[in-house]
Amino acid sequence: MTSNRSKDRKGLRWQGSVAINNGSQIIQGLTIGENTIVGAGAVVVRDLPANCTAVGVPAQVIKVGN
């Protein structure tokens, strides 16, 4: 899923442009920051900041910034 606007869907909020790749799971009620990439198969269990890349189970931020 890629989005270019702020949305709130079933308790999940994403801001700006985000990329959520195949097989990712995100717990309800979390916020995904602008320009964030969630890697394939990642399980997101906490809010993710803007401008980062997160991968793994549970998802860990591996890159911040451009």
PDB file of C-alpha atoms in Angstrom:
ATOM      1  CA  MET A   1       0.000   0.000   0.000  1.00  0.00           C
ATOM      2  CA  THR A   2       1.273   3.439  -0.810  1.00  0.00           C
ATOM      3  CA  SER A   3      -0.508   6.589   0.263  1.00  0.00           C
ATOM      4  CA  ASN A   4       0.173  10.279  -0.192  1.00  0.00           C
ATOM      5  CA  ARG A   5      -2.183  11.686   2.439  1.00  0.00           C
ATOM      6  CA  SER A   6      -3.022  11.406   6.093  1.00  0.00           C
ATOM      7  CA  LYS A   7      -5.479   8.593   6.792  1.00  0.00           C
ATOM      8  CA  ASP A   8      -7.047   6.851   9.743  1.00  0.00           C
ATOM      9  CA  ARG A   9      -8.357   3.387   8.991  1.00  0.00           C
ATOM     10  CA  LYS A  10      -9.501   0.928  11.641  1.00  0.00           C
ATOM     11  CA  GLY A  11      -7.251   2.500  14.241  1.00  0.00           C
ATOM     12  CA  LEU A  12      -4.165   2.645  12.012  1.00  0.00           C
ATOM     13  CA  ARG A  13      -2.947   6.129  11.131  1.00  0.00           C
ATOM     14  CA  TRP A  14      -0.403   6.917   8.460  1.00  0.00           C
ATOM     15  CA  GLN A  15       0.867  10.347   7.553  1.00  0.00           C
ATOM     16  CA  GLY A  16       2.001  11.498   4.134  1.00  0.00           C
ATOM     17  CA  SER A  17       3.581   9.016   1.764  1.00  0.00           C
ATOM     18  CA  VAL A  18       4.245   5.549   3.207  1.00  0.00           C
ATOM     19  CA  ALA A  19       5.199   2.190   1.690  1.00  0.00           C
ATOM     20  CA  ILE A  20       3.914  -0.939   3.414  1.00  0.00           C
ATOM     21  CA  ASN A  21       5.228  -4.013   1.626  1.00  0.00           C
ATOM     22  CA  ASN A  22       3.770  -7.505   1.073  1.00  0.00           C
ATOM     23  CA  GLY A  23       2.966  -9.643   4.084  1.00  0.00           C
ATOM     24  CA  SER A  24       3.487  -6.863   6.626  1.00  0.00           C
ATOM     25  CA  GLN A  25       1.326  -6.847   9.730  1.00  0.00           C
ATOM     26  CA  ILE A  26       0.588  -3.718  11.746  1.00  0.00           C
ATOM     27  CA  ILE A  27      -1.128  -3.742  15.127  1.00  0.00           C
ATOM     28  CA  GLN A  28      -4.250  -1.551  15.360  1.00  0.00           C
ATOM     29  CA  GLY A  29      -3.929   1.873  16.914  1.00  0.00           C
ATOM     30  CA  LEU A  30      -0.398   2.608  15.700  1.00  0.00           C
ATOM     31  CA  THR A  31       0.896   5.580  13.711  1.00  0.00           C
ATOM     32  CA  ILE A  32       3.231   5.234  10.730  1.00  0.00           C
ATOM     33  CA  GLY A  33       5.140   8.469  10.088  1.00  0.00           C
ATOM     34  CA  GLU A  34       5.533  10.289   6.782  1.00  0.00           C
ATOM     35  CA  ASN A  35       7.969   8.835   4.200  1.00  0.00           C
ATOM     36  CA  THR A  36       8.317   5.562   6.129  1.00  0.00           C
ATOM     37  CA  ILE A  37       8.993   2.172   4.527  1.00  0.00           C
ATOM     38  CA  VAL A  38       7.819  -1.050   6.200  1.00  0.00           C
ATOM     39  CA  GLY A  39       9.699  -4.060   4.815  1.00  0.00           C
ATOM     40  CA  ALA A  40       8.057  -7.223   3.477  1.00  0.00           C
ATOM     41  CA  GLY A  41       6.883  -9.539   6.246  1.00  0.00           C
ATOM     42  CA  ALA A  42       7.558  -7.020   9.026  1.00  0.00           C
ATOM     43  CA  VAL A  43       5.389  -7.093  12.144  1.00  0.00           C
ATOM     44  CA  VAL A  44       4.941  -3.551  13.466  1.00  0.00           C
ATOM     45  CA  VAL A  45       4.094  -3.472  17.181  1.00  0.00           C
ATOM     46  CA  ARG A  46       4.870   0.180  17.988  1.00  0.00           C
ATOM     47  CA  ASP A  47       4.604   3.594  16.325  1.00  0.00           C
ATOM     48  CA  LEU A  48       7.167   4.315  13.614  1.00  0.00           C
ATOM     49  CA  PRO A  49       8.699   7.784  13.195  1.00  0.00           C
ATOM     50  CA  ALA A  50       8.795   9.748   9.954  1.00  0.00           C
ATOM     51  CA  ASN A  51      11.529   9.176   7.369  1.00  0.00           C
ATOM     52  CA  CYS A  52      12.621   5.689   8.396  1.00  0.00           C
ATOM     53  CA  THR A  53      12.813   2.094   7.182  1.00  0.00           C
ATOM     54  CA  ALA A  54      11.638  -0.708   9.486  1.00  0.00           C
ATOM     55  CA  VAL A  55      12.047  -4.469   8.966  1.00  0.00           C
ATOM     56  CA  GLY A  56      11.828  -7.715  10.923  1.00  0.00           C
ATOM     57  CA  VAL A  57       9.715  -9.477  13.525  1.00  0.00           C
ATOM     58  CA  PRO A  58       9.114  -7.415  15.522  1.00  0.00           C
ATOM     59  CA  ALA A  59       9.873  -4.497  13.198  1.00  0.00           C
ATOM     60  CA  GLN A  60      13.012  -2.533  14.063  1.00  0.00           C
ATOM     61  CA  VAL A  61      14.055   0.787  12.546  1.00  0.00           C
ATOM     62  CA  ILE A  62      17.213   0.144  10.513  1.00  0.00           C
ATOM     63  CA  LYS A  63      17.512   3.494   8.768  1.00  0.00           C
ATOM     64  CA  VAL A  64      16.476   7.033   9.677  1.00  0.00           C
ATOM     65  CA  GLY A  65      16.539   9.921   7.226  1.00  0.00           C
ATOM     66  CA  ASN A  66      16.947   9.914   3.473  1.00  0.00           C
TER      67      ASN A  66
END
